[in-house]
């Protein structure tokens, strides 16, 4: 008998299961996610093995689904500072890189931007010679100031030579830097492909921490399984591939939830609302399959065009922080995430969260909480609740493509 180990690391909880050869659940656990990821995974595996003392050598495959990359973008945390090389002057200077980005995200990414001569026409014809010397100077200027470099060439999916030439030069001058090439990430549209490539470059530290954490936890338990990560088209990728393309893990959690909701509800056409600790993700099932995005996809307020299911993520989850400044009320996007049992007011902590609002209004009953600890007037709680409902309703409306009624399925936790 051989087994498979599946783990979903969310912003709040880590869920884990062991399946046998017939895909039957042998053991399952849920426990709070930890700040270093590895500890939470280690504890989850420990509890699994306590439930089902299987031969560790018989666990052949280990699969990890994680929302860590999505959460990092939404919360603007743990992101690399990115050097941006656009190959397309003078043809593309009318719309500069990072145009339309939220100021909070621009500050985290940094604004090390260089637009160099080069690029191709849609036919593959060269627009202008590639500025090698300009690139070398730019890399030397950015070295030590950024951790990753994103290279974006005009119509590079048609011809890849200039992007590959740029990557070779960057690796010769600064071999310690991660390099993301846009033709490997997105489709034709320049701005959306550029945005996706910059986000991919910004996620390198995040995905490295996830993979290291998973590997470390498996090694501590003496499990030598092959390691895979879930990607956003519902399939798996190797850990080596994930380290190059972390952006493809974005929306893998909602994809898992969509597939789980379809299986449990038996519905073939529905809207699935996956409520996590940091975000709420809304997806659509049509004729039994997750709807794929045919347009630019919004990720953390940034328009992108890499392949992924049609998911709308909003910064609202159980750990979302509610701010009160006089008569002003704001919801998120930051979240206490896995620290909810320590930081949430209903648990005895100092931070007002979405979960506290629900508990205060009697809409949730969670062991270990006390509604009287929530320092919130009933009127203010009602106001915050209305704002949260409006955010979710607006997200659902934005995902509908017709005025007809459609079932809505609420789920939480990719591994559930």
Coordinates of C-alpha atoms in Angstrom, one line a residue:
X1 CA 0.0 0.0 0.0
X2 CA 1.3 3.5 -0.9
X3 CA 0.0 6.8 0.3
X4 CA -0.3 10.5 -0.7
X5 CA 0.1 13.4 1.6
X6 CA -1.8 16.6 0.9
X7 CA -1.4 19.9 2.7
X8 CA -3.1 23.2 2.2
X9 CA -1.3 26.2 3.9
X10 CA -3.7 29.1 4.2
X11 CA -3.1 32.5 5.8
X12 CA -4.9 31.3 9.0
X13 CA -5.1 27.4 9.0
X14 CA -3.0 24.6 7.8
X15 CA -5.1 21.5 6.6
X16 CA -3.6 18.1 5.9
X17 CA -4.8 14.7 4.8
X18 CA -3.3 11.3 4.0
X19 CA -5.0 9.4 1.1
X20 CA -4.6 5.7 0.3
X21 CA -4.3 4.2 -3.2
X22 CA -8.1 4.3 -3.6
X23 CA -8.1 8.0 -2.7
X24 CA -9.9 7.3 0.6
X25 CA -9.0 9.7 3.5
X26 CA -6.9 7.8 6.0
X27 CA -6.3 10.8 8.4
X28 CA -7.0 14.6 8.4
X29 CA -6.1 17.5 10.7
X30 CA -6.5 21.3 10.8
X31 CA -4.3 23.6 12.8
X32 CA -3.3 27.2 12.9
X33 CA -0.7 28.3 10.3
X34 CA 2.6 29.4 11.9
X35 CA 4.8 32.4 11.0
X36 CA 7.6 30.3 9.6
X37 CA 5.3 27.9 7.6
X38 CA 7.5 24.9 8.4
X39 CA 6.5 24.6 12.0
X40 CA 2.8 24.5 11.0
X41 CA 3.4 21.9 8.4
X42 CA 5.6 19.9 10.7
X43 CA 2.9 19.8 13.4
X44 CA 0.2 18.9 10.9
X45 CA 2.2 15.9 9.6
X46 CA 3.0 14.9 13.2
X47 CA -0.7 14.8 14.1
X48 CA -1.5 13.0 10.8
X49 CA 1.0 10.2 11.6
X50 CA -0.4 10.0 15.1
X51 CA -3.9 9.3 13.7
X52 CA -2.7 6.9 11.0
X53 CA 0.7 5.3 11.8
X54 CA 1.5 4.4 8.2
X55 CA 5.0 3.4 7.1
X56 CA 6.7 6.7 6.2
X57 CA 8.5 5.1 3.4
X58 CA 5.2 4.2 1.8
X59 CA 4.2 8.0 1.4
X60 CA 5.3 8.4 -2.2
X61 CA 4.0 11.8 -3.1
X62 CA 3.5 15.0 -1.1
X63 CA 1.4 17.8 -2.5
X64 CA 1.2 21.3 -1.2
X65 CA -1.4 24.0 -1.9
X66 CA -0.8 27.4 -0.5
X67 CA -2.3 30.9 -0.6
X68 CA 1.0 32.4 0.7
X69 CA 1.8 34.2 -2.6
X70 CA -1.7 35.6 -3.0
X71 CA -1.7 36.8 0.6
X72 CA 1.8 38.4 0.2
X73 CA 0.5 40.5 -2.7
X74 CA -2.8 41.4 -1.0
X75 CA -1.1 42.4 2.2
X76 CA 2.0 43.9 0.6
X77 CA 4.3 41.8 2.8
X78 CA 7.5 39.8 2.3
X79 CA 7.8 40.9 -1.3
X80 CA 11.1 41.3 -3.1
X81 CA 12.2 44.7 -4.3
X82 CA 12.2 44.4 -8.1
X83 CA 14.3 46.0 -10.8
X84 CA 12.2 46.5 -13.9
X85 CA 13.7 46.3 -17.4
X86 CA 11.4 47.1 -20.3
X87 CA 12.8 46.6 -23.7
X88 CA 10.7 48.9 -25.9
X89 CA 11.9 52.5 -26.1
X90 CA 10.7 54.7 -27.7
X91 CA 7.6 52.9 -28.9
X92 CA 6.2 52.2 -25.4
X93 CA 7.1 55.2 -23.3
X94 CA 3.6 56.7 -23.4
X95 CA 2.5 54.2 -20.7
X96 CA 5.4 53.7 -18.1
X97 CA 5.8 50.6 -16.0
X98 CA 3.8 50.4 -12.8
X99 CA 1.1 52.7 -14.3
X100 CA -2.1 52.4 -12.3
X101 CA -0.5 50.5 -9.4
X102 CA -1.6 51.3 -5.9
X103 CA 0.9 53.5 -4.1
X104 CA 1.3 51.0 -1.2
X105 CA 2.4 48.3 -3.6
X106 CA 4.7 50.6 -5.6
X107 CA 6.5 51.5 -2.3
X108 CA 7.1 47.8 -1.5
X109 CA 8.2 46.8 -5.0
X110 CA 10.3 50.0 -5.4
X111 CA 10.6 52.1 -8.5
X112 CA 13.9 50.9 -10.1
X113 CA 12.6 51.3 -13.6
X114 CA 14.7 51.3 -16.9
X115 CA 13.1 51.5 -20.3
X116 CA 15.7 50.6 -22.9
X117 CA 15.8 50.6 -26.7
X118 CA 14.7 47.4 -28.4
X119 CA 11.6 45.3 -28.9
X120 CA 9.7 43.7 -31.8
X121 CA 6.7 44.4 -34.0
X122 CA 3.8 41.9 -33.8
X123 CA 5.2 40.3 -37.0
X124 CA 8.6 39.7 -35.3
X125 CA 10.3 42.5 -37.1
X126 CA 12.8 44.4 -34.9
X127 CA 11.7 47.8 -33.9
X128 CA 15.1 49.0 -32.6
X129 CA 18.4 47.4 -31.7
X130 CA 18.7 46.1 -28.2
X131 CA 20.6 48.5 -25.9
X132 CA 23.1 46.1 -24.3
X133 CA 25.3 48.9 -22.7
X134 CA 22.2 50.5 -21.2
X135 CA 21.2 47.2 -19.6
X136 CA 24.7 46.7 -18.2
X137 CA 24.6 50.1 -16.6
X138 CA 21.1 49.7 -15.3
X139 CA 22.0 46.3 -13.6
X140 CA 25.1 47.8 -12.0
X141 CA 23.0 50.7 -10.6
X142 CA 20.4 48.3 -9.2
X143 CA 22.7 45.7 -7.8
X144 CA 22.4 45.6 -4.0
X145 CA 19.1 47.7 -4.2
X146 CA 16.8 45.0 -5.6
X147 CA 16.6 41.2 -5.2
X148 CA 14.9 40.3 -8.4
X149 CA 14.7 41.7 -12.0
X150 CA 11.8 41.5 -14.3
X151 CA 12.5 41.7 -18.1
X152 CA 9.7 42.7 -20.4
X153 CA 10.1 43.0 -24.1
X154 CA 7.5 44.3 -26.6
X155 CA 5.9 41.3 -28.3
X156 CA 8.4 39.0 -26.7
X157 CA 6.0 36.0 -26.9
X158 CA 6.4 36.3 -30.7
X159 CA 10.3 36.5 -30.5
X160 CA 12.2 35.7 -27.3
X161 CA 15.8 36.5 -28.3
X162 CA 16.1 40.0 -26.7
X163 CA 14.7 38.8 -23.4
X164 CA 17.0 35.8 -23.3
X165 CA 19.9 38.0 -24.2
X166 CA 19.0 40.4 -21.4
X167 CA 18.8 37.5 -18.9
X168 CA 22.3 36.3 -19.9
X169 CA 23.8 39.7 -19.3
X170 CA 22.0 40.1 -16.0
X171 CA 23.2 36.7 -14.7
X172 CA 26.8 37.5 -15.8
X173 CA 26.8 40.8 -13.8
X174 CA 24.6 39.9 -10.9
X175 CA 24.3 36.1 -10.6
X176 CA 22.7 36.4 -7.2
X177 CA 19.5 38.1 -8.6
X178 CA 16.4 36.2 -9.7
X179 CA 15.4 36.9 -13.3
X180 CA 11.8 36.6 -14.6
X181 CA 11.2 36.8 -18.3
X182 CA 7.8 38.0 -19.5
X183 CA 7.4 35.6 -22.4
X184 CA 7.5 32.7 -19.9
X185 CA 4.7 34.3 -17.8
X186 CA 2.0 36.0 -19.8
X187 CA 0.5 36.5 -23.2
X188 CA 0.8 39.3 -25.8
X189 CA -0.6 42.4 -24.1
X190 CA 2.4 44.4 -22.9
X191 CA 1.1 46.1 -19.7
X192 CA -0.7 43.1 -18.2
X193 CA 2.2 40.8 -19.1
X194 CA 4.6 43.3 -17.5
X195 CA 2.6 43.5 -14.4
X196 CA 2.4 39.7 -14.1
X197 CA 6.2 39.4 -14.6
X198 CA 6.9 42.0 -11.9
X199 CA 4.6 40.2 -9.4
X200 CA 6.4 36.9 -10.2
X201 CA 9.8 38.5 -9.5
X202 CA 8.4 40.0 -6.3
X203 CA 7.3 36.6 -5.0
X204 CA 10.7 34.8 -5.0
X205 CA 11.4 35.0 -1.3
X206 CA 7.8 34.0 -0.5
X207 CA 7.9 30.8 -2.6
X208 CA 11.4 30.0 -1.4
X209 CA 10.2 30.1 2.2
X210 CA 7.2 27.9 1.4
X211 CA 9.3 25.2 -0.5
X212 CA 12.0 25.2 2.2
X213 CA 9.4 24.9 4.9
X214 CA 7.7 22.0 3.2
X215 CA 11.0 20.2 2.5
X216 CA 12.2 20.8 6.1
X217 CA 9.1 19.4 7.6
X218 CA 9.2 16.3 5.5
X219 CA 12.8 15.7 6.3
X220 CA 12.2 16.0 10.0
X221 CA 9.6 13.3 9.7
X222 CA 11.9 11.2 7.6
X223 CA 9.5 11.3 4.6
X224 CA 11.2 11.1 1.3
X225 CA 8.2 11.7 -0.9
X226 CA 8.3 13.6 -4.3
X227 CA 7.3 17.2 -3.7
X228 CA 4.7 19.0 -5.8
X229 CA 2.8 22.2 -5.5
X230 CA -0.7 23.0 -6.7
X231 CA -1.0 25.5 -9.5
X232 CA -3.9 27.6 -10.6
X233 CA -5.2 25.5 -13.5
X234 CA -6.0 22.6 -11.1
X235 CA -2.9 20.6 -11.8
X236 CA 0.4 20.0 -10.0
X237 CA 4.0 21.3 -10.7
X238 CA 7.3 20.3 -9.3
X239 CA 8.9 22.4 -6.5
X240 CA 11.8 23.4 -8.9
X241 CA 9.2 24.7 -11.4
X242 CA 7.4 26.6 -8.6
X243 CA 10.6 28.3 -7.6
X244 CA 10.8 29.9 -11.1
X245 CA 7.1 30.7 -11.5
X246 CA 5.6 31.3 -8.1
X247 CA 2.8 33.4 -9.7
X248 CA 1.3 30.2 -11.0
X249 CA 0.4 29.2 -7.4
X250 CA -1.9 32.2 -7.2
X251 CA -5.5 31.1 -7.0
X252 CA -4.6 27.4 -6.5
X253 CA -6.4 27.6 -3.2
X254 CA -9.7 28.8 -4.7
X255 CA -9.3 26.2 -7.5
X256 CA -9.1 23.5 -4.9
X257 CA -12.1 24.9 -3.1
X258 CA -14.0 25.1 -6.4
X259 CA -13.3 21.5 -7.1
X260 CA -14.3 20.5 -3.6
X261 CA -17.5 22.5 -3.6
X262 CA -18.5 20.9 -6.9
X263 CA -17.9 17.5 -5.5
X264 CA -19.8 18.1 -2.3
X265 CA -22.7 20.1 -3.7
X266 CA -23.1 18.1 -6.9
X267 CA -23.8 21.4 -8.7
X268 CA -22.5 21.9 -12.2
X269 CA -23.3 25.6 -12.5
X270 CA -22.8 27.9 -9.5
X271 CA -20.8 30.7 -8.0
X272 CA -18.3 29.5 -5.3
X273 CA -17.3 31.9 -2.5
X274 CA -14.2 30.7 -0.7
X275 CA -13.8 32.6 2.6
X276 CA -10.3 32.4 4.1
X277 CA -8.5 34.1 6.9
X278 CA -7.1 36.9 4.7
X279 CA -9.1 37.0 1.5
X280 CA -12.4 36.0 0.0
X281 CA -12.1 34.5 -3.4
X282 CA -15.1 34.2 -5.8
X283 CA -15.1 31.8 -8.7
X284 CA -17.6 30.4 -11.2
X285 CA -18.4 26.8 -12.2
X286 CA -19.9 26.3 -15.6
X287 CA -21.0 22.9 -16.8
X288 CA -18.9 21.2 -14.2
X289 CA -15.6 23.1 -14.8
X290 CA -14.0 26.2 -13.2
X291 CA -14.4 29.1 -15.6
X292 CA -11.1 30.2 -17.1
X293 CA -10.3 33.9 -17.5
X294 CA -10.4 35.2 -21.0
X295 CA -9.5 38.7 -20.0
X296 CA -7.0 40.5 -17.9
X297 CA -7.2 39.3 -14.3
X298 CA -7.0 41.6 -11.3
X299 CA -4.5 40.3 -8.6
X300 CA -4.2 42.5 -5.5
X301 CA -5.4 45.6 -7.6
X302 CA -3.0 44.9 -10.5
X303 CA -4.2 43.8 -14.0
X304 CA -2.4 40.7 -15.3
X305 CA -2.8 38.3 -18.2
X306 CA -1.2 35.0 -17.2
X307 CA -3.3 31.9 -17.4
X308 CA -5.5 31.3 -14.4
X309 CA -9.1 30.5 -13.4
X310 CA -11.5 33.4 -13.4
X311 CA -11.2 34.4 -9.7
X312 CA -11.9 37.7 -8.0
X313 CA -10.0 38.1 -4.7
X314 CA -11.0 40.8 -2.2
X315 CA -9.2 41.6 1.0
X316 CA -11.8 40.3 3.4
X317 CA -11.5 37.2 5.6
X318 CA -11.9 36.1 9.1
X319 CA -8.7 37.9 10.3
X320 CA -9.3 41.1 8.3
X321 CA -8.6 44.2 10.5
X322 CA -11.4 46.7 11.0
X323 CA -10.1 50.2 11.5
X324 CA -12.1 52.8 13.4
X325 CA -11.0 56.5 13.2
X326 CA -13.7 58.8 14.5
X327 CA -16.7 58.3 12.2
X328 CA -14.5 56.6 9.5
X329 CA -14.6 52.9 9.1
X330 CA -12.3 50.9 6.9
X331 CA -12.1 47.2 6.3
X332 CA -8.7 45.6 5.6
X333 CA -6.8 44.8 3.5
X334 CA -4.4 43.8 6.2
X335 CA -5.2 40.7 8.3
X336 CA -4.0 39.2 11.5
X337 CA -4.2 35.8 9.6
X338 CA -3.0 32.9 11.7
X339 CA -2.6 35.2 14.7
X340 CA -6.4 35.5 15.0
X341 CA -6.6 33.4 18.2
X342 CA -4.0 35.7 19.8
X343 CA -4.8 39.1 18.3
X344 CA -8.6 39.0 17.9
X345 CA -10.5 40.9 20.6
X346 CA -13.1 38.1 21.2
X347 CA -10.1 35.9 22.0
X348 CA -8.7 38.5 24.4
X349 CA -6.4 40.3 22.0
X350 CA -6.1 44.0 21.0
X351 CA -7.1 44.0 17.3
X352 CA -10.6 44.4 16.0
X353 CA -11.2 41.9 13.2
X354 CA -14.1 40.7 10.9
X355 CA -14.5 37.6 13.2
X356 CA -15.0 39.9 16.2
X357 CA -17.8 41.7 14.4
X358 CA -19.5 38.4 13.6
X359 CA -19.1 37.2 17.2
X360 CA -20.4 40.6 18.6
X361 CA -23.5 40.3 16.5
X362 CA -24.2 36.7 17.5
X363 CA -23.5 35.5 13.9
X364 CA -20.6 33.2 15.0
X365 CA -20.0 31.0 18.1
X366 CA -16.3 30.0 18.3
X367 CA -14.9 28.0 21.3
X368 CA -12.6 30.1 23.5
X369 CA -14.2 33.5 22.5
X370 CA -16.3 35.9 24.5
X371 CA -18.5 38.5 22.8
X372 CA -18.2 40.9 25.9
X373 CA -14.4 41.3 25.1
X374 CA -15.2 43.0 21.8
X375 CA -14.9 46.7 22.3
X376 CA -17.6 47.7 19.7
X377 CA -21.0 49.3 20.0
X378 CA -23.9 47.4 18.4
X379 CA -24.6 50.2 16.0
X380 CA -20.9 50.3 14.8
X381 CA -20.9 46.5 14.6
X382 CA -24.0 46.6 12.4
X383 CA -22.4 49.2 10.2
X384 CA -19.2 47.1 9.8
X385 CA -21.3 44.0 9.0
X386 CA -23.2 45.9 6.3
X387 CA -20.0 47.0 4.7
X388 CA -18.6 43.5 4.7
X389 CA -21.8 42.1 3.2
X390 CA -21.7 44.8 0.5
X391 CA -18.1 43.9 -0.4
X392 CA -19.0 40.2 -0.9
X393 CA -22.3 41.0 -2.7
X394 CA -20.4 43.4 -5.0
X395 CA -17.8 40.7 -5.8
X396 CA -20.5 38.2 -6.6
X397 CA -22.2 40.7 -8.9
X398 CA -19.0 41.4 -10.7
X399 CA -18.5 37.7 -11.4
X400 CA -22.0 37.2 -12.8
X401 CA -22.3 37.3 -16.6
X402 CA -26.1 37.2 -16.8
X403 CA -29.1 38.5 -14.8
X404 CA -30.4 35.0 -14.2
X405 CA -30.5 33.6 -10.6
X406 CA -27.5 31.3 -9.9
X407 CA -26.7 29.2 -6.8
X408 CA -24.0 30.5 -4.5
X409 CA -21.9 28.0 -2.5
X410 CA -19.9 29.2 0.5
X411 CA -16.8 27.2 1.4
X412 CA -13.6 27.7 3.5
X413 CA -10.2 26.0 3.4
X414 CA -8.8 24.5 0.3
X415 CA -8.2 21.1 1.8
X416 CA -11.7 20.8 3.2

